[in-house]
Tab-separated table of C-alpha atoms in Angstrom:
chain	number	residue	atom	x	y	z
A	1	MET	CA	-16.527	-12.524	0.668
A	2	VAL	CA	-13.885	-13.940	2.807
A	3	LEU	CA	-13.977	-13.689	6.479
A	4	ALA	CA	-10.574	-15.375	7.838
A	5	GLY	CA	-9.307	-15.405	11.520
A	6	ALA	CA	-5.262	-15.221	12.138
A	7	CYS	CA	-5.150	-19.081	12.251
A	8	THR	CA	-7.935	-21.515	13.160
A	9	ALA	CA	-11.699	-20.433	13.982
A	10	ILE	CA	-11.846	-18.934	17.705
A	11	PRO	CA	-15.207	-18.680	19.580
A	12	SER	CA	-16.617	-15.120	19.848
A	13	ALA	CA	-15.341	-13.362	22.874
A	14	ALA	CA	-17.845	-12.673	25.512
A	15	PRO	CA	-19.320	-9.202	25.736
A	16	VAL	CA	-17.507	-6.726	27.414
A	17	ARG	CA	-19.311	-5.215	30.332
A	18	VAL	CA	-18.604	-1.311	30.434
A	19	VAL	CA	-19.109	-0.204	34.192
A	20	SER	CA	-19.876	3.504	34.592
A	21	SER	CA	-17.908	5.059	37.754
A	22	PRO	CA	-20.314	6.884	40.342
A	23	ALA	CA	-21.549	10.411	39.306
A	24	VAL	CA	-19.221	13.225	40.676
A	25	ALA	CA	-20.492	16.680	41.604
A	26	ALA	CA	-19.182	19.205	39.092
A	27	ARG	CA	-16.624	21.874	40.372
A	28	PRO	CA	-17.390	25.210	38.613
A	29	ALA	CA	-13.919	26.455	39.354
A	30	SER	CA	-12.174	23.240	38.332
A	31	PRO	CA	-14.146	21.001	35.798
A	32	PRO	CA	-12.790	17.209	35.579
A	33	PRO	CA	-10.714	16.480	32.315
A	34	GLY	CA	-12.378	14.722	29.772
A	35	PRO	CA	-12.220	11.060	29.536
A	36	ALA	CA	-9.166	9.516	27.949
A	37	PRO	CA	-9.504	7.072	25.008
A	38	VAL	CA	-10.297	3.572	26.448
A	39	ALA	CA	-8.977	0.414	24.325
A	40	VAL	CA	-11.543	-2.066	23.893
A	41	ALA	CA	-10.825	-5.938	24.265
A	42	PRO	CA	-10.431	-7.210	20.701
A	43	SER	CA	-13.271	-9.258	19.490
A	44	SER	CA	-12.073	-12.508	17.792
A	45	ARG	CA	-14.550	-11.591	14.853
A	46	PRO	CA	-15.570	-8.614	13.051
A	47	SER	CA	-18.768	-6.819	13.306
A	48	PRO	CA	-21.522	-8.267	10.968
A	49	ALA	CA	-22.462	-4.805	10.060
A	50	LEU	CA	-18.768	-4.227	8.898
A	51	VAL	CA	-18.813	-7.524	6.932
A	52	SER	CA	-21.778	-6.635	5.170
A	53	ILE	CA	-20.822	-2.988	4.348
A	54	ILE	CA	-17.387	-4.474	2.619
A	55	GLU	CA	-19.072	-6.993	0.627
A	56	THR	CA	-21.827	-4.361	-0.724
A	57	LEU	CA	-18.751	-1.726	-1.517
A	58	GLY	CA	-16.857	-4.414	-3.466
A	59	ARG	CA	-20.018	-6.101	-5.252
A	60	ASN	CA	-21.625	-2.578	-6.522
A	61	PHE	CA	-18.288	-1.092	-7.598
A	62	ASN	CA	-18.329	-0.869	-11.192
A	63	GLY	CA	-14.909	-2.673	-11.869
A	64	SER	CA	-12.582	-5.079	-10.811
A	65	VAL	CA	-11.791	-4.505	-7.249
A	66	GLY	CA	-10.131	-6.260	-4.158
A	67	ILE	CA	-10.767	-5.011	-0.579
A	68	ALA	CA	-9.360	-6.426	2.800
A	69	VAL	CA	-9.277	-4.951	6.329
A	70	GLN	CA	-7.482	-6.974	9.273
A	71	ARG	CA	-7.555	-5.759	12.719
A	72	VAL	CA	-3.995	-6.048	13.796
A	73	ASP	CA	-4.389	-6.888	17.434
A	74	ALA	CA	-7.178	-9.426	16.981
A	75	GLY	CA	-6.203	-10.822	13.631
A	76	TRP	CA	-9.398	-11.302	11.869
A	77	THR	CA	-9.820	-10.281	8.404
A	78	ILE	CA	-12.756	-9.136	6.070
A	79	ALA	CA	-12.255	-9.255	2.371
A	80	HIS	CA	-13.986	-8.924	-0.799
A	81	ASN	CA	-11.755	-10.822	-3.987
A	82	GLY	CA	-9.317	-11.150	-1.210
A	83	ASN	CA	-7.279	-13.964	-2.837
A	84	LYS	CA	-7.436	-12.520	-6.151
A	85	LEU	CA	-4.014	-11.154	-7.677
A	86	PHE	CA	-4.317	-7.463	-8.467
A	87	PRO	CA	-1.727	-5.144	-10.369
A	88	GLN	CA	0.313	-3.457	-7.441
A	89	GLN	CA	2.012	-0.568	-9.446
A	90	SER	CA	3.819	1.328	-6.838
A	91	VAL	CA	2.386	-0.377	-3.871
A	92	SER	CA	5.311	-2.647	-4.605
A	93	LYS	CA	7.666	0.090	-3.468
A	94	LEU	CA	6.811	-1.150	0.061
A	95	TRP	CA	8.664	-4.408	-0.296
A	96	VAL	CA	11.803	-2.504	-1.921
A	97	ALA	CA	11.801	-0.594	1.160
A	98	MET	CA	11.399	-3.794	3.678
A	99	THR	CA	14.235	-5.430	1.727
A	100	MET	CA	16.579	-2.583	1.928
A	101	LEU	CA	15.992	-2.107	5.742
A	102	ASP	CA	16.296	-5.762	6.229
A	103	ALA	CA	19.696	-5.596	4.479
A	104	VAL	CA	20.281	-2.631	7.017
A	105	ASP	CA	19.375	-4.929	9.727
A	106	ARG	CA	21.635	-7.590	8.719
A	107	GLY	CA	24.685	-5.281	8.451
A	108	LYS	CA	24.836	-5.588	4.734
A	109	ILE	CA	24.455	-1.808	3.961
A	110	THR	CA	23.705	1.450	5.662
A	111	LEU	CA	21.209	4.056	5.102
A	112	ASP	CA	24.420	6.182	4.400
A	113	THR	CA	25.472	4.094	1.606
A	114	PRO	CA	26.358	6.452	-1.445
A	115	VAL	CA	24.444	5.937	-4.617
A	116	MET	CA	25.346	7.492	-7.905
A	117	ILE	CA	22.301	8.067	-10.287
A	118	ARG	CA	23.309	8.651	-13.831
A	119	PRO	CA	21.174	9.296	-17.177
A	120	ALA	CA	21.137	5.587	-17.816
A	121	ASP	CA	19.436	5.061	-14.709
A	122	LEU	CA	16.236	7.248	-15.264
A	123	THR	CA	13.087	5.674	-15.487
A	124	LEU	CA	9.773	7.012	-16.634
A	125	PHE	CA	6.372	8.618	-15.404
A	126	HIS	CA	6.934	10.221	-11.868
A	127	GLN	CA	10.722	10.660	-11.311
A	128	PRO	CA	11.163	14.161	-9.640
A	129	ILE	CA	14.751	13.384	-8.993
A	130	ALA	CA	15.406	13.262	-12.580
A	131	ALA	CA	15.795	17.042	-12.671
A	132	MET	CA	19.134	16.636	-10.591
A	133	VAL	CA	20.508	14.029	-12.571
A	134	LYS	CA	22.715	16.104	-15.015
A	135	GLY	CA	26.065	15.405	-16.887
A	136	SER	CA	28.050	12.824	-14.899
A	137	GLY	CA	25.124	12.205	-12.831
A	138	TYR	CA	23.807	12.922	-9.123
A	139	GLN	CA	25.227	11.166	-5.974
A	140	THR	CA	22.957	10.920	-2.781
A	141	SER	CA	22.370	8.308	-0.183
A	142	LEU	CA	20.275	5.234	0.038
A	143	ARG	CA	18.302	7.066	3.051
A	144	ASP	CA	17.474	10.055	0.829
A	145	LEU	CA	16.404	7.514	-2.018
A	146	PHE	CA	14.287	5.577	0.176
A	147	TYR	CA	12.464	8.797	1.642
A	148	ARG	CA	11.708	9.904	-2.057
A	149	ALA	CA	10.578	6.485	-3.113
A	150	MET	CA	8.012	6.329	-0.145
A	151	THR	CA	6.855	9.760	0.110
A	152	GLN	CA	6.873	10.959	-3.365
A	153	SER	CA	6.935	7.545	-5.267
A	154	ASP	CA	9.528	8.526	-7.203
A	155	ASN	CA	10.392	5.716	-9.775
A	156	THR	CA	13.994	6.308	-10.425
A	157	ALA	CA	14.591	6.775	-6.658
A	158	ASN	CA	12.907	3.466	-6.165
A	159	ASP	CA	14.813	1.741	-8.854
A	160	SER	CA	18.074	3.015	-7.554
A	161	VAL	CA	17.365	1.334	-3.991
A	162	LEU	CA	16.181	-1.790	-5.778
A	163	ARG	CA	19.415	-1.962	-8.000
A	164	THR	CA	21.402	-1.281	-4.604
A	165	VAL	CA	19.843	-3.960	-2.529
A	166	GLY	CA	20.129	-6.634	-5.345
A	167	GLY	CA	17.446	-6.458	-8.090
A	168	PRO	CA	14.121	-8.203	-8.243
A	169	ASP	CA	15.542	-11.392	-6.933
A	170	ALA	CA	16.598	-9.907	-3.582
A	171	VAL	CA	13.013	-8.273	-2.901
A	172	ARG	CA	11.362	-11.941	-3.723
A	173	GLY	CA	14.019	-13.785	-1.435
A	174	TYR	CA	12.992	-11.525	1.265
A	175	LEU	CA	9.420	-12.018	0.931
A	176	ALA	CA	9.850	-15.749	0.561
A	177	ARG	CA	11.782	-15.401	4.018
A	178	ARG	CA	8.545	-13.887	5.488
A	179	PHE	CA	6.660	-16.605	4.051
A	180	PHE	CA	5.098	-14.366	1.009
A	181	GLY	CA	5.451	-16.227	-2.262
A	182	PRO	CA	4.133	-15.713	-5.954
A	183	ASP	CA	1.091	-16.912	-5.136
A	184	THR	CA	0.255	-14.071	-2.874
A	185	ILE	CA	2.567	-11.473	-3.443
A	186	ARG	CA	4.734	-10.882	-6.682
A	187	PHE	CA	7.378	-8.713	-7.528
A	188	GLY	CA	8.054	-7.340	-10.906
A	189	PRO	CA	11.084	-6.859	-13.210
A	190	GLY	CA	11.488	-3.108	-12.090
A	191	GLU	CA	9.599	-0.001	-13.447
A	192	ARG	CA	11.076	0.273	-16.879
A	193	LEU	CA	10.178	-3.440	-18.096
A	194	LEU	CA	6.919	-3.537	-16.040
A	195	GLN	CA	5.687	-0.331	-17.888
A	196	SER	CA	7.018	-0.881	-21.328
A	197	GLN	CA	5.469	-4.526	-21.179
A	198	THR	CA	2.267	-3.314	-20.185
A	199	ALA	CA	2.020	-0.809	-23.009
A	200	GLY	CA	3.057	-3.346	-25.552
A	201	LEU	CA	6.582	-1.833	-26.083
A	202	THR	CA	10.085	-2.903	-25.856
A	203	TRP	CA	12.187	-0.771	-23.448
A	204	SER	CA	14.845	1.627	-24.833
A	205	GLN	CA	16.697	3.892	-22.526
A	206	GLU	CA	15.898	6.789	-24.603
A	207	MET	CA	12.339	6.569	-23.391
A	208	SER	CA	13.611	7.919	-20.047
A	209	GLN	CA	13.829	11.551	-21.735
A	210	GLY	CA	10.814	13.913	-21.464
A	211	ARG	CA	7.615	12.507	-23.050
A	212	ARG	CA	9.446	9.994	-25.483
A	213	PHE	CA	7.643	7.099	-23.678
A	214	TYR	CA	4.553	8.641	-24.091
A	215	THR	CA	5.115	9.312	-27.597
A	216	ALA	CA	6.267	5.808	-28.455
A	217	ARG	CA	3.121	4.333	-26.744
A	218	ALA	CA	0.596	6.679	-28.502
A	219	ASN	CA	2.187	5.469	-31.773
A	220	LEU	CA	1.150	1.894	-31.114
A	221	PRO	CA	-1.807	0.498	-32.870
A	222	ARG	CA	-4.593	0.578	-30.305
A	223	SER	CA	-4.788	-3.272	-30.772
A	224	VAL	CA	-1.142	-3.741	-29.597
A	225	ARG	CA	-2.004	-1.866	-26.515
A	226	GLU	CA	-5.283	-3.582	-25.730
A	227	LYS	CA	-3.395	-7.053	-26.006
A	228	ALA	CA	-0.869	-6.175	-23.751
A	229	LEU	CA	-2.815	-4.436	-21.443
A	230	ASP	CA	-5.409	-7.479	-21.281
A	231	ALA	CA	-2.332	-9.931	-20.762
A	232	TYR	CA	-1.033	-7.962	-17.713
A	233	LEU	CA	-4.468	-7.554	-16.180
A	234	ALA	CA	-5.195	-11.590	-16.585
A	235	ASN	CA	-1.759	-12.404	-14.977
A	236	PRO	CA	0.049	-9.290	-13.465
A	237	ILE	CA	3.713	-9.910	-13.182
A	238	ASP	CA	3.544	-7.531	-9.936
A	239	GLY	CA	0.277	-8.897	-8.750
A	240	ALA	CA	-0.562	-9.165	-5.100
A	241	SER	CA	-3.718	-10.149	-3.288
A	242	PRO	CA	-5.481	-7.904	-0.864
A	243	LEU	CA	-5.403	-10.396	1.884
A	244	ALA	CA	-1.426	-11.086	1.443
A	245	ILE	CA	-1.007	-7.440	1.656
A	246	VAL	CA	-2.824	-6.507	4.714
A	247	HIS	CA	-1.418	-9.485	6.625
A	248	ALA	CA	2.149	-8.164	5.655
A	249	LEU	CA	1.228	-4.708	7.009
A	250	ALA	CA	-0.178	-6.057	10.268
A	251	LYS	CA	3.115	-8.120	10.355
A	252	LEU	CA	5.011	-4.854	9.815
A	253	LYS	CA	2.965	-3.072	12.496
A	254	LYS	CA	3.359	-5.929	15.105
A	255	GLY	CA	7.185	-5.828	14.378
A	256	ASP	CA	7.544	-9.135	12.718
A	257	MET	CA	9.127	-7.971	9.359
A	258	LEU	CA	11.864	-5.788	10.386
A	259	SER	CA	13.825	-4.735	13.433
A	260	PRO	CA	12.345	-2.301	15.878
A	261	ALA	CA	14.328	0.709	14.756
A	262	SER	CA	13.557	-0.090	11.243
A	263	THR	CA	9.940	-0.652	11.617
A	264	GLN	CA	9.547	2.644	13.259
A	265	LEU	CA	11.503	4.325	10.338
A	266	LEU	CA	9.357	2.647	7.692
A	267	LEU	CA	6.077	3.409	9.564
A	268	SER	CA	6.893	6.940	10.247
A	269	THR	CA	8.075	7.528	6.447
A	270	MET	CA	4.681	6.064	5.393
A	271	SER	CA	2.870	8.529	7.605
A	272	GLU	CA	4.657	11.575	5.413
A	273	ALA	CA	3.290	10.253	2.086
A	274	LYS	CA	2.364	12.966	-0.143
A	275	THR	CA	0.589	10.733	-2.636
A	276	GLY	CA	-3.232	9.884	-2.911
A	277	PRO	CA	-4.540	12.520	-0.099
A	278	GLN	CA	-8.152	11.900	-1.418
A	279	ARG	CA	-7.919	8.156	-1.267
A	280	ILE	CA	-8.437	6.157	1.731
A	281	LYS	CA	-6.723	9.118	3.661
A	282	ALA	CA	-9.672	11.385	3.027
A	283	GLY	CA	-12.058	9.038	4.745
A	284	VAL	CA	-10.289	8.828	8.037
A	285	PRO	CA	-11.963	10.787	10.869
A	286	ALA	CA	-10.278	13.389	12.787
A	287	GLY	CA	-8.225	11.940	15.776
A	288	TRP	CA	-7.461	8.811	14.010
A	289	SER	CA	-3.977	8.302	11.826
A	290	TYR	CA	-3.259	7.052	8.596
A	291	LEU	CA	0.102	5.932	6.905
A	292	HIS	CA	0.235	4.327	3.649
A	293	LYS	CA	1.527	3.371	-0.045
A	294	THR	CA	-0.266	4.209	-3.274
A	295	GLY	CA	-0.284	2.839	-6.572
A	296	THR	CA	-1.294	3.857	-9.973
A	297	GLY	CA	-1.331	2.050	-13.192
A	298	GLN	CA	-1.878	2.940	-16.917
A	299	ASP	CA	-4.753	4.064	-18.900
A	300	LEU	CA	-6.376	3.081	-21.985
A	301	ALA	CA	-9.259	5.261	-22.419
A	302	PRO	CA	-11.972	4.571	-21.148
A	303	ARG	CA	-10.084	1.979	-18.923
A	304	SER	CA	-7.805	2.779	-15.988
A	305	THR	CA	-5.919	0.196	-14.079
A	306	GLY	CA	-3.893	-0.604	-11.095
A	307	TYR	CA	-5.331	2.405	-8.784
A	308	ASN	CA	-4.565	1.443	-5.184
A	309	ASP	CA	-4.019	2.597	-1.651
A	310	VAL	CA	-2.872	0.444	1.202
A	311	GLY	CA	-2.158	1.270	4.768
A	312	ILE	CA	-2.614	1.140	8.518
A	313	MET	CA	-5.455	3.268	10.077
A	314	THR	CA	-5.099	3.823	13.790
A	315	ALA	CA	-8.049	4.810	16.263
A	316	PRO	CA	-7.398	7.277	19.200
A	317	ASP	CA	-7.408	4.216	21.482
A	318	GLY	CA	-4.416	2.744	19.690
A	319	THR	CA	-6.087	-0.049	17.983
A	320	SER	CA	-4.938	-0.476	14.219
A	321	TYR	CA	-6.438	-1.869	11.086
A	322	ALA	CA	-4.546	-2.816	7.863
A	323	ILE	CA	-6.609	-2.226	4.898
A	324	ALA	CA	-5.871	-2.499	1.067
A	325	VAL	CA	-8.233	-1.292	-1.517
A	326	MET	CA	-6.991	-2.398	-5.112
A	327	ILE	CA	-8.712	-1.302	-8.134
A	328	GLY	CA	-7.631	-3.673	-11.045
A	329	GLU	CA	-9.774	-2.070	-13.947
A	330	THR	CA	-12.351	0.483	-14.047
A	331	THR	CA	-14.204	3.051	-16.242
A	332	LEU	CA	-15.242	5.190	-13.402
A	333	ALA	CA	-14.297	8.462	-12.948
A	334	ILE	CA	-11.517	9.225	-10.339
A	335	PRO	CA	-13.818	10.867	-7.840
A	336	GLN	CA	-16.050	7.620	-7.743
A	337	ARG	CA	-13.022	5.526	-7.145
A	338	TRP	CA	-12.013	8.082	-4.293
A	339	GLU	CA	-15.548	7.517	-2.690
A	340	LEU	CA	-15.169	3.882	-2.704
A	341	MET	CA	-11.691	4.081	-0.871
A	342	GLN	CA	-13.223	6.675	1.571
A	343	SER	CA	-16.271	4.694	2.240
A	344	VAL	CA	-14.049	1.740	3.522
A	345	ALA	CA	-12.193	4.028	5.703
A	346	ARG	CA	-15.205	5.463	7.144
A	347	SER	CA	-16.973	2.251	7.662
A	348	VAL	CA	-14.074	0.813	9.690
A	349	ALA	CA	-13.936	3.878	12.014
A	350	ALA	CA	-17.826	3.873	12.356
A	351	LEU	CA	-17.960	0.531	13.440
A	352	HIS	CA	-14.965	0.275	15.546
A	353	ARG	CA	-15.966	-1.095	18.853
A	354	ARG	CA	-18.902	-2.514	17.785
């Protein structure tokens, strides 16, 4: 368990005294409106109960998991395995999006920049845009590709954005300028090389067609797949720590990662994500909002890997929490993974203001 402040330790804030207004007689014909949400002065330290719950959830989970929660306005952070690097999988699309929007902010490109996607650009796994890439290709805009990558987690759309902004080195450079190095947030080689290497394959573009990747992977000896997967999990080339991710999300929310316009665009787009509705989002109570990015890695039965959800929960009073739940490896069924993620969200909400 890691319990960290924003910078150095700060003495606990004095208790907030709540003073009730004098009672007012009810008016049958015109009842007074209900009270508006009232923001509570942020405490410099989290609730001990929340610290205990996060530790218990992480410790009792059957698998490798990292959990981090940061209150954006106060800066305090709770974490279980917070500094360990976990596979990001599609969580890394966040950094591609930020790199693109940073290039827009610097006047290097525009969201209306045309992008042509050809059959040679197709990737694998989830790529809905592939259905539109026929013959000589499909032309669209950077804005459209960004939206598809962030809301549908379209791998080909994301790789096309990545190629347009300058490839993996451009993303690594952006992260470094924001003080996130390879010891906290890594960025891999792109979808095709990441997934083929994790499976124990050498990428060939024909694997992007139909189920050819699945067939090639299934034809590998199990020992080859196990060796490749074990190597990936031990030292993930796209690894990131839960603490670094919630710190980056908090900086995004505060406007420290992008311009105000780009910050708002990214946050609003994340709020439209269609992926992972039963992960953290299903534990967010009514009246709260949640915007996020999921990630899902490969399975090698009975193991599942890289099952993630990271995002920002906001209370009715406007208080925001950056949250990351990253399951590196587990044999648990999907509903049990959902329960862990939902429990984190429910606990944060239940102990808000305490």
